[in-house]
XYZ file of C-alpha atoms in Angstrom:
334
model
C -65.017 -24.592 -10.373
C -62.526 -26.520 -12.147
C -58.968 -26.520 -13.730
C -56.865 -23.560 -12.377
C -59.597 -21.049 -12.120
C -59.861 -21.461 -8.492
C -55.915 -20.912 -8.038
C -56.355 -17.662 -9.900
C -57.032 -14.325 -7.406
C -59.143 -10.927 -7.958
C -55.527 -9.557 -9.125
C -54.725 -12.245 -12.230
C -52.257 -14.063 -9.721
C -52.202 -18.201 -10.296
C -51.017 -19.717 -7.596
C -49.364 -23.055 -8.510
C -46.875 -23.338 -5.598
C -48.295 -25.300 -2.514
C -46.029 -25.215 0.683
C -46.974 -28.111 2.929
C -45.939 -28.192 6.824
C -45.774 -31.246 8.082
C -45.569 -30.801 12.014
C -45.466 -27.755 14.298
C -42.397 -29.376 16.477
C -38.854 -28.412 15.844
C -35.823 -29.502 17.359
C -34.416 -26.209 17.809
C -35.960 -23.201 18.956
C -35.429 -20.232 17.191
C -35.933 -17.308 18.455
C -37.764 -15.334 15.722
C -40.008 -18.768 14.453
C -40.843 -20.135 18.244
C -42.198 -17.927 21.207
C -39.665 -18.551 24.162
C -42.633 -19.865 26.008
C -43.425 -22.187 23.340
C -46.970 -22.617 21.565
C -49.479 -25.026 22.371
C -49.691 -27.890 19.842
C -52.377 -29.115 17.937
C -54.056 -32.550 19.500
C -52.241 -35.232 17.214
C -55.915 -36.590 15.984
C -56.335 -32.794 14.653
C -53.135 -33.591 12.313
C -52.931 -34.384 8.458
C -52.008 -37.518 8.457
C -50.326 -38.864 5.490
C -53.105 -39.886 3.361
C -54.825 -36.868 3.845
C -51.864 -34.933 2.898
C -51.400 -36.986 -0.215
C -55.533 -36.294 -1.141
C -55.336 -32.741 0.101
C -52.421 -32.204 -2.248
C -54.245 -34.020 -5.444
C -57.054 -31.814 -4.978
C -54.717 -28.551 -5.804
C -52.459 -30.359 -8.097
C -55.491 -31.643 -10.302
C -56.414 -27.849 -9.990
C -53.171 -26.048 -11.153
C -50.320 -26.632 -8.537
C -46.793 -27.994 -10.080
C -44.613 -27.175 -7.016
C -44.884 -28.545 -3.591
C -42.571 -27.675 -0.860
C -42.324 -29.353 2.666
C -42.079 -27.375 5.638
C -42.266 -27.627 9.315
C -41.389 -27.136 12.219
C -38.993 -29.732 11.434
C -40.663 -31.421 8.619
C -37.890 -34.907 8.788
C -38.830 -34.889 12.593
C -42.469 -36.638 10.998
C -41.853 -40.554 11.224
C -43.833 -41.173 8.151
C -41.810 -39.077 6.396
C -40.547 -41.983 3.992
C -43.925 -42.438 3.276
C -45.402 -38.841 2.853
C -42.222 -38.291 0.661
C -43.026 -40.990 -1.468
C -47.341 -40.411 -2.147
C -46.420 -36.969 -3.013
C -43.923 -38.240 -5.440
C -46.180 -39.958 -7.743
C -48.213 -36.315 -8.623
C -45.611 -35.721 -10.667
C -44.710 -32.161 -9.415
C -41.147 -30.679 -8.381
C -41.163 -31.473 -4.870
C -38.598 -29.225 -2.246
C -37.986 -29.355 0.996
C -36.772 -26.367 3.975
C -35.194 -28.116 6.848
C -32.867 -27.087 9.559
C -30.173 -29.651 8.733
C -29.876 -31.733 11.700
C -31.473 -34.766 10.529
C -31.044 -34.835 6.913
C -28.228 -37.037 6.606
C -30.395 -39.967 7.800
C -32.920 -39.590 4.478
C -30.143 -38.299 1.801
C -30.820 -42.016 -0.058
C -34.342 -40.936 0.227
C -34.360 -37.567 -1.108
C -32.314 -38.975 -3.850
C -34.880 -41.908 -5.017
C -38.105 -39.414 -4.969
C -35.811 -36.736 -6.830
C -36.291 -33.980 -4.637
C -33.317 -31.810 -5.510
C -33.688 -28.696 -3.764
C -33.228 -28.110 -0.118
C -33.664 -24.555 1.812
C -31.215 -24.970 5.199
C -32.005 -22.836 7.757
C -28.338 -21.514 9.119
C -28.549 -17.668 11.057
C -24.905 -17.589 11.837
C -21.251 -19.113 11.087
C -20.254 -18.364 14.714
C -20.804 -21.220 17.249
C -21.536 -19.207 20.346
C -24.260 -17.329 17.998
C -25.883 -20.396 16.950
C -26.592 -21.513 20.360
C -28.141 -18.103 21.308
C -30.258 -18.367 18.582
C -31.093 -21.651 18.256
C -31.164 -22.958 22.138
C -29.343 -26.264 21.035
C -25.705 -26.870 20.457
C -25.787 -28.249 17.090
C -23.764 -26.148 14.696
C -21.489 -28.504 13.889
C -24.012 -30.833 12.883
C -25.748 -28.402 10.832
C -22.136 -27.522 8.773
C -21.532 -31.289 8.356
C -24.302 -31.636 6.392
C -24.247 -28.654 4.692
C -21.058 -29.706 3.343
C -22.564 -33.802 2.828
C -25.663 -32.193 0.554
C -23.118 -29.872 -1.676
C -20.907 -33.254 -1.768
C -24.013 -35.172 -3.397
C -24.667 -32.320 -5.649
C -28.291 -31.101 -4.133
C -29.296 -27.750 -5.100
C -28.613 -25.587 -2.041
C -30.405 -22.431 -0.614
C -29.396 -20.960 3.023
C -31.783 -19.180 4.104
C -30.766 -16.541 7.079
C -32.954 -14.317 9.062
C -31.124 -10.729 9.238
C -31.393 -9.428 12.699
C -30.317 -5.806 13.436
C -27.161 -6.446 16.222
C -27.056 -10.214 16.089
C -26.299 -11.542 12.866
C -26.319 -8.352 10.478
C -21.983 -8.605 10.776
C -22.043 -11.269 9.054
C -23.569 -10.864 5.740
C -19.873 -10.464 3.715
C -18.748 -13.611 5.548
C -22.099 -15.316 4.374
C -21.525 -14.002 0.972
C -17.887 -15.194 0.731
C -19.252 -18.525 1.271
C -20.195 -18.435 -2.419
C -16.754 -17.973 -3.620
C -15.838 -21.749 -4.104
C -19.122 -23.192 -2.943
C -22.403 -23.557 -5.823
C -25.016 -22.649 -3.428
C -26.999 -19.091 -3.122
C -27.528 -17.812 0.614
C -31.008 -15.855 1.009
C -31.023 -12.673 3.487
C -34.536 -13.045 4.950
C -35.765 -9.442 5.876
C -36.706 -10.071 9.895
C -40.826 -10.403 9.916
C -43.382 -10.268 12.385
C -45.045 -12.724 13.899
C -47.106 -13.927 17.064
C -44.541 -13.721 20.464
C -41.164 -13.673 18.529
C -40.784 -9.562 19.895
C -40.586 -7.793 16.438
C -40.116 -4.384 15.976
C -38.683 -2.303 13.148
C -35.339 -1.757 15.063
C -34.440 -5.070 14.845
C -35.054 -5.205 10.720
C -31.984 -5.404 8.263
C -33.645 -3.978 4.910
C -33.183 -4.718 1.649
C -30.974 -1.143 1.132
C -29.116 -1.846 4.645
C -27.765 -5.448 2.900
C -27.127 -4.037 -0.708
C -24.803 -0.572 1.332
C -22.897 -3.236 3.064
C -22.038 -4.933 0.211
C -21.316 -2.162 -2.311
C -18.865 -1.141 1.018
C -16.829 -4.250 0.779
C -16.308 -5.169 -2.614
C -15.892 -3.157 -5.938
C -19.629 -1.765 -7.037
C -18.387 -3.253 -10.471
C -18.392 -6.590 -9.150
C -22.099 -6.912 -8.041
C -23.578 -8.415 -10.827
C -27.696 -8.255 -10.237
C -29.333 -11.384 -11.983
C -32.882 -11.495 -13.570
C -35.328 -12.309 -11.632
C -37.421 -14.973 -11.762
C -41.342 -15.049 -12.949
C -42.722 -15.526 -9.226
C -40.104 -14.611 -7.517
C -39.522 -14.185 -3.542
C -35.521 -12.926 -3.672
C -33.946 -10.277 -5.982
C -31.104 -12.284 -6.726
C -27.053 -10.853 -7.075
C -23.861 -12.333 -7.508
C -20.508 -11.244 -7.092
C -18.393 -11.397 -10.076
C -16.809 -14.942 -10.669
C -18.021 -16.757 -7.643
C -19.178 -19.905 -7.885
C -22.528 -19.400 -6.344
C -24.789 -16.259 -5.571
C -27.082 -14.446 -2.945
C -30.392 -13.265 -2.706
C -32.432 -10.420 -0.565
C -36.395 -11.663 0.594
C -37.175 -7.994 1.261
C -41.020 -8.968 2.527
C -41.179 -5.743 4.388
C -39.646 -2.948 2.996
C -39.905 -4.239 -1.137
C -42.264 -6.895 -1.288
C -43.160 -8.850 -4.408
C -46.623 -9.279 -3.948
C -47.435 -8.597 -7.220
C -46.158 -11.868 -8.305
C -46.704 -14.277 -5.487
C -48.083 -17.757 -6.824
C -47.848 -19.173 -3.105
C -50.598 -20.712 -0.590
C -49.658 -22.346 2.665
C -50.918 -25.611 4.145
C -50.811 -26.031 7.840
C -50.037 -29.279 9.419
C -53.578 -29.149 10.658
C -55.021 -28.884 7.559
C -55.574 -25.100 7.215
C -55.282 -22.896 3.947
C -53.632 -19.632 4.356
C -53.716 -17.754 1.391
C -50.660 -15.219 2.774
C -47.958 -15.473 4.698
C -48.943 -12.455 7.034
C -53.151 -13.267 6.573
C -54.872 -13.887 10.183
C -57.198 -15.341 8.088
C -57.653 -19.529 7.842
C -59.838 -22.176 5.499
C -60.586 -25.091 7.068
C -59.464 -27.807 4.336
C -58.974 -31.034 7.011
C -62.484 -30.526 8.322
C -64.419 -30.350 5.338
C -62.099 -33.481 3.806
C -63.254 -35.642 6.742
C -66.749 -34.763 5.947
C -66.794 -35.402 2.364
C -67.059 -31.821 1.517
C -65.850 -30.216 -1.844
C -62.349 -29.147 -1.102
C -62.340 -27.277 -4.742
C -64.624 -24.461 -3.151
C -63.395 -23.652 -0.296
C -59.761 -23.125 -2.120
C -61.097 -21.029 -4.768
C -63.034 -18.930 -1.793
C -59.133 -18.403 0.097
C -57.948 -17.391 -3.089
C -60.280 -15.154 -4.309
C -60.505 -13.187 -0.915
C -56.196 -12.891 -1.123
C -55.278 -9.393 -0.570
C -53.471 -7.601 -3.133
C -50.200 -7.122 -0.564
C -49.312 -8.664 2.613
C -52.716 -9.688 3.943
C -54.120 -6.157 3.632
C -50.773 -4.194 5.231
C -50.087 -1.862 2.865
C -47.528 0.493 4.396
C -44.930 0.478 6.831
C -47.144 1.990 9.058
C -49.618 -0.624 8.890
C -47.048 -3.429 9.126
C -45.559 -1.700 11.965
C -49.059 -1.489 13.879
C -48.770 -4.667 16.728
C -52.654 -4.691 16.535
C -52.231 -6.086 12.912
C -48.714 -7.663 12.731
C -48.970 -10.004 15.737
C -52.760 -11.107 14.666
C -51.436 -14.157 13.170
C -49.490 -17.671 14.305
C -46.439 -18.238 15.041
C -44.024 -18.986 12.315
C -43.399 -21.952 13.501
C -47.420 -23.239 13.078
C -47.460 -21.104 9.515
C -44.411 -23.332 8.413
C -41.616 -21.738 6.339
């Protein structure tokens, strides 16, 4: 197999967007991404090291892939970072990043040499108190500062913020009113299951939940929905003469399967053709060994489900037998 073909599911979906994580530590510990126990880490020798991320991520680009994101855990926490950053840089694809915040002030001059533009921050809360519950780690104002330092240098922002039913779900106007005067888009993440993070459907903010609160604080005429992009993850809306916008990742109760173009890398070398799949292609392996790394992609992608790994209804996605059967998020990466 050859060209795209193997990027290309049963279902006429190419996948040409590769997210990368690049360690499974994290220097906070959210609640929802990181078991309060923790997880046990993969042995450093069973790690991607930077070369083999750099061949790893040829083999798809050669193959079809034009977008790579980096993930984590905490992908600046890697100490080769600099030099991960800049391998990747010379396949000539967009290259992203989704980061908590904390450290990115130390690789700004970094992210501005290899032209990587767009940054996801991870931010649950405006409230300080709420941040530490969350998070574990008193580093809010950290998080703002640099907020504020990557709007100041003109990156293209995202904030991405897990909706949880009784924590957080107050503050989606004041999250929204952010985009007033600022040019960034926040992103209300639907709360998702996943190994020891205590899901359950009470704690979900849907898609509708968002959209009522909104339509019951400012003037219906003023939500302006925007089109959608091609392969697109949120249904995006703005309010009427803000600067910026907001978007709804409704992977439970809408998802947008149909036009997913994603596959996920592990930081130990692992293909995961869905976010919610149990299931797991051992690319590091076979690259040590000198095996063809173009078959065992198209096998992971040709084996993709048609919607979240198989879970088809609520019921199914409700069902801890099949919801939990999976990592943690914070081994998927984001």
């Amino acid at each position: 197999m050859q060209n795209n073909a193997i990027l290309t599911d049963d279902f006429g979906r190419k996948h040409n967007y590769l997210r990368i994580s690049l360690i499974e530590k994290c220097n906070l510990r959210c609640t929802y991404c990181m078991p309060a126990e923790g997880i046990l880490l993969s042995p450093k020798k069973d790690l991607m090291t930077a070369d083999e991320i750099y061949a790893i991520a040829k083999t798809f680009v050669k193959n079809g892939v034009d977008k790579i994101r980096l993930t984590g855990g905490e992908p600046l926490l890697r100490k080769d970072f600099l030099e991960i950053i800049a391998q990747l840089s010379s396949l000539q694809t967009e290259i992203s990043i989704t980061t908590n915040g904390i450290l990115i002030d130390k690789h700004i001059d970094v992210l501005k040499q290899f032209n990587v533009q767009k940054i996801n921050l991870s931010l649950d809360t405006l409230v300080v108190s709420k941040f530490q519950t969350i998070t574990l780690r008193n580093q809010f104002e950290k998080v703002v500062d640099n907020l504020y330092l990557l709007l100041n240098n003109d990156f293209k922002i995202k904030i991405n913020v897990v909706l949880i039913k009784g924590f957080n779900d107050n503050e989606i106007i004041d999250f929204i009113q952010l985009t007033e005067f600022l040019r960034l888009s926040i992103r209300f993440i639907e709360f998702m299951p996943f190994a020891g993070n205590e899901w359950d459907k009470s704690k979900m903010v849907s898609q509708n939940e968002i959209l009522d609160r909104v339509k019951n604080h400012f003037p219906e005429s003023d939500l302006e929905k925007l089109k959608n992009d091609k392969n697109f993850t949120a249904r995006e809306f703005k309010i009427k003469n803000y600067l910026g916008s907001f978007g709804i990742i409704s992977s439970i109760t809408n998802p947008f399967c149909d036009g997913c173009n994603r596959i996920r890398l592990t930081a130990n070398g692992k293909i995961k053709n869905c976010l919610f799949s149990n299931s797991e292609t051992d690319l590091l392996t076979a690259f040590r060994t000198g095996e063809s790394l173009e078959n065992l992609i198209g096998f992971s992608i040709i084996n993709k489900k048609k919607v979240r790994a198989g879970m088809n209804t609520l019921d199914d996605i409700n069902n801890p037998v099949l919801n939990l059967d999976n990592r943690s998020m914070i081994a998927i990466g984001g």
